Amino acid sequence: ARGALKAIRGAYYQDAGGRKGLPWDRIRHKSSPKAWVDVFLLVEYASLDELRKAVSTKRNGEPQATDEIERATQFCASLPSDAWPLYHFGELDRRGGAGLAIRRWPREVILRNEDTWTNTNFGPLKNVPMPPKPLSYVVRAFGEDCMAVYYVEPDAHGPEHKVSAVKRKQPLREEHYKPVMPFSRSRRSSSTHDRAVLKTKLAILARKEGIPPPPLEAVLVASNGPRGEALSSEFADAIIYRYQVGWGASIDANACVEAAKARGCRFVAVAAAEADLGGSGPQRSLRHACTS
C-alpha cells in the first residue's frame, strides 16, 4: 500500500515516526500542499488485554500511566465479549507506535461484523471501499452529535506530551452543510445540498442500518423545575443537553450561554418563570448574553 501511494505522480509522502513520532503516514499533493491525507494501519486485536498492551508503553519506552490506559480502552472494554476480535489502530513505526492513535481516537474501531467492505459510490467518486454500516461507524466513532457540531483542537497534531483531552465544540451552521467548491471558478458546479438534503439522506441510511438518525441540531434546555422535561420533548430532531439549576433557583443568563457554547449548541431553551431568569427583563438579559 505504501508503494502504491508513493508512486502517485506529484505526491509528497511522509512516513510515520519522524521528529514528532506520529503513528500515521501522511500524503500531500503538489497541487494542494496545505491539504493532506493521513494513512493509518488497522490491525486485529484478539482481546482487551492485547489492546491494553498496545497503549501500555510511551514513546520513550517508559510504562504508560494506568489511568491513561484505562481511558484509552474504556469504550472497547464496554463492548460485549462476542465483539472480539476487532480492528483498531496499529503500529506503522516503532517510534510512533499504536498508543498515540488509540488514545486520541479510542472509539474509531471496526467491529468483527464490519470487516467485509464493498465498493460503492461516495459523492462523485466511484468504487470506493465502504464499511457495511458507514453511518453506524461515524456515530460510534465521533458521537451522537457528530452531524450537529464540529470540534476545535488547537494542537490536534502535536507531539505526545501535548495531547489534550479538552475539545471545544462549535455548532454547525447552514453554510457548513454546503459542498466545498474548487478555488477555480471554472471548475465549480451548482449544488442543492444543504441541511435538509442531508437530513433526508441520513434518515434513509439510518433506516437501512436499524439505528435512529443522528440529530442535526444541539439545544441546551435550562430549567429550575419539572417543566424542563416537557420542553425537551418539543425538540424531537435535536440532541438535548440539560442545564439544571437548583429547584426554584434563579437562572443566570450568562451562565446558560457559556454552557451552551461549551456543548456546541446553537439554541438555548429556558423552562422557567420570567422572575427566575435573573430578575426583570429576562428576554433582554438572555439576548444580551447570546450576542456579547
mmCIF file of C-alpha atoms in Angstrom:
data_model
loop_
_atom_site.group_PDB
_atom_site.id
_atom_site.type_symbol
_atom_site.label_atom_id
_atom_site.label_comp_id
_atom_site.label_asym_id
_atom_site.label_seq_id
_atom_site.Cartn_x
_atom_site.Cartn_y
_atom_site.Cartn_z
ATOM 1 C CA ALA A 1 0.000 0.000 0.000
ATOM 2 C CA ARG A 2 2.838 2.372 0.797
ATOM 3 C CA GLY A 3 4.467 1.601 -2.546
ATOM 4 C CA ALA A 4 1.252 2.375 -4.437
ATOM 5 C CA LEU A 5 0.759 5.660 -2.602
ATOM 6 C CA LYS A 6 4.362 6.743 -3.093
ATOM 7 C CA ALA A 7 4.002 6.047 -6.818
ATOM 8 C CA ILE A 8 1.263 8.666 -7.231
ATOM 9 C CA ARG A 9 2.601 11.327 -9.562
ATOM 10 C CA GLY A 10 3.056 14.682 -7.869
ATOM 11 C CA ALA A 11 2.595 13.278 -4.344
ATOM 12 C CA TYR A 12 4.757 14.027 -1.329
ATOM 13 C CA TYR A 13 4.843 11.076 1.068
ATOM 14 C CA GLN A 14 5.962 11.265 4.694
ATOM 15 C CA ASP A 15 6.498 8.035 6.633
ATOM 16 C CA ALA A 16 5.322 7.589 10.218
ATOM 17 C CA GLY A 17 7.699 8.380 13.061
ATOM 18 C CA GLY A 18 9.911 11.378 12.405
ATOM 19 C CA ARG A 19 10.538 14.235 14.793
ATOM 20 C CA LYS A 20 7.086 14.134 16.373
ATOM 21 C CA GLY A 21 6.793 10.337 16.375
ATOM 22 C CA LEU A 22 3.382 10.341 14.701
ATOM 23 C CA PRO A 23 1.829 6.873 14.262
ATOM 24 C CA TRP A 24 0.442 7.611 10.793
ATOM 25 C CA ASP A 25 1.852 8.275 7.324
ATOM 26 C CA ARG A 26 0.933 11.497 5.584
ATOM 27 C CA ILE A 27 0.483 12.172 1.882
ATOM 28 C CA ARG A 28 0.154 15.563 0.166
ATOM 29 C CA HIS A 29 -0.139 16.554 -3.469
ATOM 30 C CA LYS A 30 1.853 19.363 -5.036
ATOM 31 C CA SER A 31 -1.348 20.924 -6.407
ATOM 32 C CA SER A 32 -2.682 21.396 -2.832
ATOM 33 C CA PRO A 33 0.274 21.177 -0.405
ATOM 34 C CA LYS A 34 -1.737 22.629 2.508
ATOM 35 C CA ALA A 35 -4.175 19.700 2.392
ATOM 36 C CA TRP A 36 -3.198 16.151 3.273
ATOM 37 C CA VAL A 37 -4.471 12.653 3.936
ATOM 38 C CA ASP A 38 -3.292 10.666 6.960
ATOM 39 C CA VAL A 39 -2.766 6.942 6.345
ATOM 40 C CA PHE A 40 -3.345 4.540 9.236
ATOM 41 C CA LEU A 41 -2.790 0.841 9.733
ATOM 42 C CA LEU A 42 -5.604 -1.244 11.218
ATOM 43 C CA VAL A 43 -4.691 -4.488 12.960
ATOM 44 C CA GLU A 44 -6.708 -7.221 14.607
ATOM 45 C CA TYR A 45 -6.800 -7.362 18.414
ATOM 46 C CA ALA A 46 -7.974 -10.707 19.744
ATOM 47 C CA SER A 47 -8.754 -9.460 23.245
ATOM 48 C CA LEU A 48 -8.944 -6.435 25.509
ATOM 49 C CA ASP A 49 -5.606 -7.401 27.029
ATOM 50 C CA GLU A 50 -3.934 -7.140 23.625
ATOM 51 C CA LEU A 51 -5.415 -3.681 23.109
ATOM 52 C CA ARG A 52 -4.253 -2.528 26.546
ATOM 53 C CA LYS A 53 -0.765 -3.809 25.734
ATOM 54 C CA ALA A 54 -0.686 -1.639 22.601
ATOM 55 C CA VAL A 55 -1.104 1.531 24.697
ATOM 56 C CA SER A 56 0.938 0.406 27.692
ATOM 57 C CA THR A 57 4.264 1.945 26.604
ATOM 58 C CA LYS A 58 5.211 5.579 25.960
ATOM 59 C CA ARG A 59 7.381 6.702 23.050
ATOM 60 C CA ASN A 60 10.394 6.905 25.360
ATOM 61 C CA GLY A 61 9.919 3.266 26.412
ATOM 62 C CA GLU A 62 8.573 4.000 29.888
ATOM 63 C CA PRO A 63 5.312 2.409 31.115
ATOM 64 C CA GLN A 64 2.140 4.337 30.400
ATOM 65 C CA ALA A 65 0.065 5.510 33.380
ATOM 66 C CA THR A 66 -2.665 3.056 34.395
ATOM 67 C CA ASP A 67 -5.441 5.677 34.259
ATOM 68 C CA GLU A 68 -4.359 6.665 30.732
ATOM 69 C CA ILE A 69 -4.525 3.035 29.604
ATOM 70 C CA GLU A 70 -7.994 2.648 31.110
ATOM 71 C CA ARG A 71 -9.215 5.876 29.492
ATOM 72 C CA ALA A 72 -7.925 4.803 26.059
ATOM 73 C CA THR A 73 -9.565 1.365 26.265
ATOM 74 C CA GLN A 74 -12.725 2.293 28.170
ATOM 75 C CA PHE A 75 -15.012 2.179 25.142
ATOM 76 C CA CYS A 76 -13.715 -1.168 23.865
ATOM 77 C CA ALA A 77 -13.942 -2.567 27.391
ATOM 78 C CA SER A 78 -17.683 -1.811 27.328
ATOM 79 C CA LEU A 79 -18.248 -3.960 24.210
ATOM 80 C CA PRO A 80 -19.731 -7.459 24.612
ATOM 81 C CA SER A 81 -17.377 -10.442 24.569
ATOM 82 C CA ASP A 82 -18.616 -11.582 21.155
ATOM 83 C CA ALA A 83 -17.399 -8.270 19.625
ATOM 84 C CA TRP A 84 -13.830 -9.577 19.771
ATOM 85 C CA PRO A 85 -11.640 -9.834 17.805
ATOM 86 C CA LEU A 86 -11.902 -6.276 16.487
ATOM 87 C CA TYR A 87 -9.755 -3.877 14.480
ATOM 88 C CA HIS A 88 -8.050 -0.791 15.867
ATOM 89 C CA PHE A 89 -5.030 1.346 15.023
ATOM 90 C CA GLY A 90 -1.755 -0.494 14.645
ATOM 91 C CA GLU A 91 1.930 0.323 14.563
ATOM 92 C CA LEU A 92 3.383 1.769 11.351
ATOM 93 C CA ASP A 93 6.636 2.761 13.021
ATOM 94 C CA ARG A 94 8.035 1.652 16.356
ATOM 95 C CA ARG A 95 8.908 5.264 17.254
ATOM 96 C CA GLY A 96 5.282 6.274 16.856
ATOM 97 C CA GLY A 97 3.537 3.084 17.898
ATOM 98 C CA ALA A 98 -0.171 2.438 18.083
ATOM 99 C CA GLY A 99 -0.671 4.000 21.504
ATOM 100 C CA LEU A 100 -0.993 7.643 20.477
ATOM 101 C CA ALA A 101 -3.605 6.955 17.780
ATOM 102 C CA ILE A 102 -5.680 4.694 20.041
ATOM 103 C CA ARG A 103 -5.512 7.225 22.870
ATOM 104 C CA ARG A 104 -6.545 10.076 20.589
ATOM 105 C CA TRP A 105 -9.383 8.230 18.830
ATOM 106 C CA PRO A 106 -10.427 5.378 21.175
ATOM 107 C CA ARG A 107 -13.851 4.853 19.556
ATOM 108 C CA GLU A 108 -12.657 4.550 15.933
ATOM 109 C CA VAL A 109 -12.825 0.779 15.956
ATOM 110 C CA ILE A 110 -14.003 -1.647 13.278
ATOM 111 C CA LEU A 111 -16.127 -4.423 14.754
ATOM 112 C CA ARG A 112 -15.900 -8.036 13.699
ATOM 113 C CA ASN A 113 -19.146 -7.947 11.706
ATOM 114 C CA GLU A 114 -17.932 -4.856 9.828
ATOM 115 C CA ASP A 115 -14.736 -6.275 8.322
ATOM 116 C CA THR A 116 -16.348 -7.070 4.937
ATOM 117 C CA TRP A 117 -16.230 -3.863 2.926
ATOM 118 C CA THR A 118 -17.789 -3.340 -0.501
ATOM 119 C CA ASN A 119 -17.098 -0.886 -3.311
ATOM 120 C CA THR A 120 -19.770 1.756 -3.780
ATOM 121 C CA ASN A 121 -20.185 5.363 -4.868
ATOM 122 C CA PHE A 122 -19.200 8.149 -2.489
ATOM 123 C CA GLY A 123 -20.307 11.518 -3.859
ATOM 124 C CA PRO A 124 -18.574 11.957 -7.237
ATOM 125 C CA LEU A 125 -16.129 9.102 -6.517
ATOM 126 C CA LYS A 126 -16.765 5.649 -7.940
ATOM 127 C CA ASN A 127 -15.910 2.212 -6.498
ATOM 128 C CA VAL A 128 -14.824 3.488 -3.076
ATOM 129 C CA PRO A 129 -14.402 0.784 -0.382
ATOM 130 C CA MET A 130 -17.020 1.416 2.301
ATOM 131 C CA PRO A 131 -17.902 -0.397 5.551
ATOM 132 C CA PRO A 132 -21.240 -2.225 5.611
ATOM 133 C CA LYS A 133 -22.739 0.287 8.068
ATOM 134 C CA PRO A 134 -20.986 3.623 7.438
ATOM 135 C CA LEU A 135 -23.414 5.754 9.448
ATOM 136 C CA SER A 136 -23.201 3.450 12.471
ATOM 137 C CA TYR A 137 -19.416 3.694 12.340
ATOM 138 C CA VAL A 138 -19.415 7.504 12.125
ATOM 139 C CA VAL A 139 -21.851 7.906 15.038
ATOM 140 C CA ARG A 140 -19.927 5.394 17.159
ATOM 141 C CA ALA A 141 -16.558 6.984 16.404
ATOM 142 C CA PHE A 142 -17.471 10.654 16.691
ATOM 143 C CA GLY A 143 -20.549 10.773 18.936
ATOM 144 C CA GLU A 144 -24.296 11.185 18.591
ATOM 145 C CA ASP A 145 -23.934 14.898 17.834
ATOM 146 C CA CYS A 146 -21.349 14.432 15.055
ATOM 147 C CA MET A 147 -23.700 15.896 12.418
ATOM 148 C CA ALA A 148 -24.595 18.910 14.560
ATOM 149 C CA VAL A 149 -21.225 20.148 15.864
ATOM 150 C CA TYR A 150 -17.557 20.269 14.988
ATOM 151 C CA TYR A 151 -14.531 20.276 17.277
ATOM 152 C CA VAL A 152 -11.693 22.766 17.559
ATOM 153 C CA GLU A 153 -8.410 21.288 18.769
ATOM 154 C CA PRO A 154 -5.648 23.918 18.988
ATOM 155 C CA ASP A 155 -2.892 21.308 18.868
ATOM 156 C CA ALA A 156 -4.506 18.338 17.148
ATOM 157 C CA HIS A 157 -1.273 17.025 15.632
ATOM 158 C CA GLY A 158 1.280 17.994 18.252
ATOM 159 C CA PRO A 159 3.737 15.683 19.984
ATOM 160 C CA GLU A 160 2.509 13.173 22.540
ATOM 161 C CA HIS A 161 3.129 15.312 25.611
ATOM 162 C CA LYS A 162 0.759 17.955 24.224
ATOM 163 C CA VAL A 163 -2.191 15.609 23.728
ATOM 164 C CA SER A 164 -5.145 17.376 25.304
ATOM 165 C CA ALA A 165 -8.488 15.914 26.288
ATOM 166 C CA VAL A 166 -10.081 19.373 26.105
ATOM 167 C CA LYS A 167 -12.057 19.959 22.907
ATOM 168 C CA ARG A 168 -14.125 22.996 22.069
ATOM 169 C CA LYS A 169 -17.415 22.268 20.339
ATOM 170 C CA GLN A 170 -18.815 24.659 17.748
ATOM 171 C CA PRO A 171 -22.292 24.363 16.209
ATOM 172 C CA LEU A 172 -22.534 23.590 12.505
ATOM 173 C CA ARG A 173 -24.395 26.374 10.709
ATOM 174 C CA GLU A 174 -26.318 26.314 7.448
ATOM 175 C CA GLU A 175 -23.286 27.279 5.357
ATOM 176 C CA HIS A 176 -21.300 24.341 6.728
ATOM 177 C CA TYR A 177 -23.668 21.855 5.077
ATOM 178 C CA LYS A 178 -22.981 23.218 1.588
ATOM 179 C CA PRO A 179 -20.320 21.433 -0.523
ATOM 180 C CA VAL A 180 -16.797 22.805 -0.632
ATOM 181 C CA MET A 181 -16.118 24.178 -4.098
ATOM 182 C CA PRO A 182 -12.823 24.318 -6.038
ATOM 183 C CA PHE A 183 -10.874 27.563 -5.862
ATOM 184 C CA SER A 184 -11.085 27.953 -9.644
ATOM 185 C CA ARG A 185 -14.483 29.318 -10.698
ATOM 186 C CA SER A 186 -14.396 27.360 -13.959
ATOM 187 C CA ARG A 187 -14.317 24.075 -12.044
ATOM 188 C CA ARG A 188 -17.219 24.861 -9.730
ATOM 189 C CA SER A 189 -20.645 23.288 -10.171
ATOM 190 C CA SER A 190 -24.087 24.056 -8.837
ATOM 191 C CA SER A 191 -25.402 22.058 -5.896
ATOM 192 C CA THR A 192 -28.622 21.986 -3.907
ATOM 193 C CA HIS A 193 -27.110 20.070 -0.992
ATOM 194 C CA ASP A 194 -27.926 21.604 2.394
ATOM 195 C CA ARG A 195 -29.037 20.629 5.884
ATOM 196 C CA ALA A 196 -32.463 19.466 4.654
ATOM 197 C CA VAL A 197 -30.977 17.226 1.941
ATOM 198 C CA LEU A 198 -28.537 15.714 4.430
ATOM 199 C CA LYS A 199 -31.365 15.073 6.893
ATOM 200 C CA THR A 200 -33.232 13.071 4.240
ATOM 201 C CA LYS A 201 -30.132 11.046 3.312
ATOM 202 C CA LEU A 202 -29.350 10.313 6.958
ATOM 203 C CA ALA A 203 -32.923 9.122 7.550
ATOM 204 C CA ILE A 204 -32.604 6.651 4.639
ATOM 205 C CA LEU A 205 -29.216 5.381 5.828
ATOM 206 C CA ALA A 206 -30.382 5.079 9.441
ATOM 207 C CA ARG A 207 -33.438 3.074 8.392
ATOM 208 C CA LYS A 208 -31.231 0.655 6.422
ATOM 209 C CA GLU A 209 -28.857 0.193 9.358
ATOM 210 C CA GLY A 210 -31.568 -0.048 12.010
ATOM 211 C CA ILE A 211 -30.439 2.950 14.087
ATOM 212 C CA PRO A 212 -32.051 6.320 14.911
ATOM 213 C CA PRO A 213 -30.839 9.116 12.603
ATOM 214 C CA PRO A 214 -28.272 11.413 14.228
ATOM 215 C CA PRO A 215 -29.647 14.855 15.079
ATOM 216 C CA LEU A 216 -28.599 17.913 13.084
ATOM 217 C CA GLU A 217 -29.110 20.354 15.928
ATOM 218 C CA ALA A 218 -27.959 20.691 19.539
ATOM 219 C CA VAL A 219 -30.152 22.507 22.075
ATOM 220 C CA LEU A 220 -29.429 23.446 25.683
ATOM 221 C CA VAL A 221 -32.534 23.194 27.872
ATOM 222 C CA ALA A 222 -32.095 25.217 31.046
ATOM 223 C CA SER A 223 -34.640 24.720 33.827
ATOM 224 C CA ASN A 224 -35.127 25.072 37.545
ATOM 225 C CA GLY A 225 -38.050 22.720 37.896
ATOM 226 C CA PRO A 226 -40.137 19.978 36.240
ATOM 227 C CA ARG A 227 -41.007 21.989 33.129
ATOM 228 C CA GLY A 228 -37.667 21.147 31.501
ATOM 229 C CA GLU A 229 -38.853 17.607 30.675
ATOM 230 C CA ALA A 230 -41.905 18.877 28.775
ATOM 231 C CA LEU A 231 -39.832 21.453 26.908
ATOM 232 C CA SER A 232 -37.232 18.860 25.892
ATOM 233 C CA SER A 233 -39.898 16.799 24.109
ATOM 234 C CA GLU A 234 -40.535 19.664 21.686
ATOM 235 C CA PHE A 235 -37.104 19.198 20.081
ATOM 236 C CA ALA A 236 -37.558 15.735 18.601
ATOM 237 C CA ASP A 237 -34.868 16.150 15.926
ATOM 238 C CA ALA A 238 -32.205 17.638 18.221
ATOM 239 C CA ILE A 239 -29.749 16.322 20.751
ATOM 240 C CA ILE A 240 -30.671 17.740 24.155
ATOM 241 C CA TYR A 241 -28.179 18.929 26.758
ATOM 242 C CA ARG A 242 -29.696 19.706 30.151
ATOM 243 C CA TYR A 243 -28.649 22.619 32.333
ATOM 244 C CA GLN A 244 -30.407 22.100 35.640
ATOM 245 C CA VAL A 245 -30.031 24.526 38.498
ATOM 246 C CA GLY A 246 -31.480 24.142 41.985
ATOM 247 C CA TRP A 247 -35.218 23.752 42.354
ATOM 248 C CA GLY A 248 -36.709 27.220 42.032
ATOM 249 C CA ALA A 249 -33.273 28.890 41.873
ATOM 250 C CA SER A 250 -32.539 31.871 39.662
ATOM 251 C CA ILE A 251 -31.131 31.016 36.193
ATOM 252 C CA ASP A 252 -28.168 33.142 35.207
ATOM 253 C CA ALA A 253 -28.373 34.125 31.521
ATOM 254 C CA ASN A 254 -24.627 34.412 31.004
ATOM 255 C CA ALA A 255 -24.028 31.017 32.636
ATOM 256 C CA CYS A 256 -26.636 29.459 30.311
ATOM 257 C CA VAL A 257 -24.927 30.829 27.223
ATOM 258 C CA GLU A 258 -21.480 29.698 28.363
ATOM 259 C CA ALA A 259 -22.867 26.207 28.998
ATOM 260 C CA ALA A 260 -24.419 26.210 25.510
ATOM 261 C CA LYS A 261 -21.150 27.274 23.894
ATOM 262 C CA ALA A 262 -19.230 24.537 25.717
ATOM 263 C CA ARG A 263 -21.606 21.921 24.274
ATOM 264 C CA GLY A 264 -21.793 23.338 20.740
ATOM 265 C CA CYS A 265 -25.453 24.368 20.997
ATOM 266 C CA ARG A 266 -26.870 26.972 18.628
ATOM 267 C CA PHE A 267 -30.043 27.433 20.680
ATOM 268 C CA VAL A 268 -30.949 27.816 24.343
ATOM 269 C CA ALA A 269 -34.428 26.925 25.609
ATOM 270 C CA VAL A 270 -35.389 28.087 29.100
ATOM 271 C CA ALA A 271 -38.172 26.420 31.079
ATOM 272 C CA ALA A 272 -38.671 28.859 33.942
ATOM 273 C CA ALA A 273 -40.857 31.748 35.098
ATOM 274 C CA GLU A 274 -39.749 35.218 33.982
ATOM 275 C CA ALA A 275 -38.746 36.144 37.508
ATOM 276 C CA ASP A 276 -36.407 33.147 37.650
ATOM 277 C CA LEU A 277 -34.208 34.405 34.825
ATOM 278 C CA GLY A 278 -32.092 36.843 36.762
ATOM 279 C CA GLY A 279 -34.810 39.325 37.681
ATOM 280 C CA SER A 280 -36.556 41.825 35.413
ATOM 281 C CA GLY A 281 -36.130 41.908 31.661
ATOM 282 C CA PRO A 282 -35.237 38.219 31.271
ATOM 283 C CA GLN A 283 -35.513 38.116 27.493
ATOM 284 C CA ARG A 284 -33.298 41.178 27.174
ATOM 285 C CA SER A 285 -30.743 39.631 29.534
ATOM 286 C CA LEU A 286 -30.576 36.363 27.606
ATOM 287 C CA ARG A 287 -30.414 38.150 24.240
ATOM 288 C CA HIS A 288 -27.560 40.336 25.508
ATOM 289 C CA ALA A 289 -25.689 37.281 26.803
ATOM 290 C CA CYS A 290 -26.095 35.495 23.466
ATOM 291 C CA THR A 291 -24.745 38.374 21.404
ATOM 292 C CA SER A 292 -21.957 39.599 23.699
#
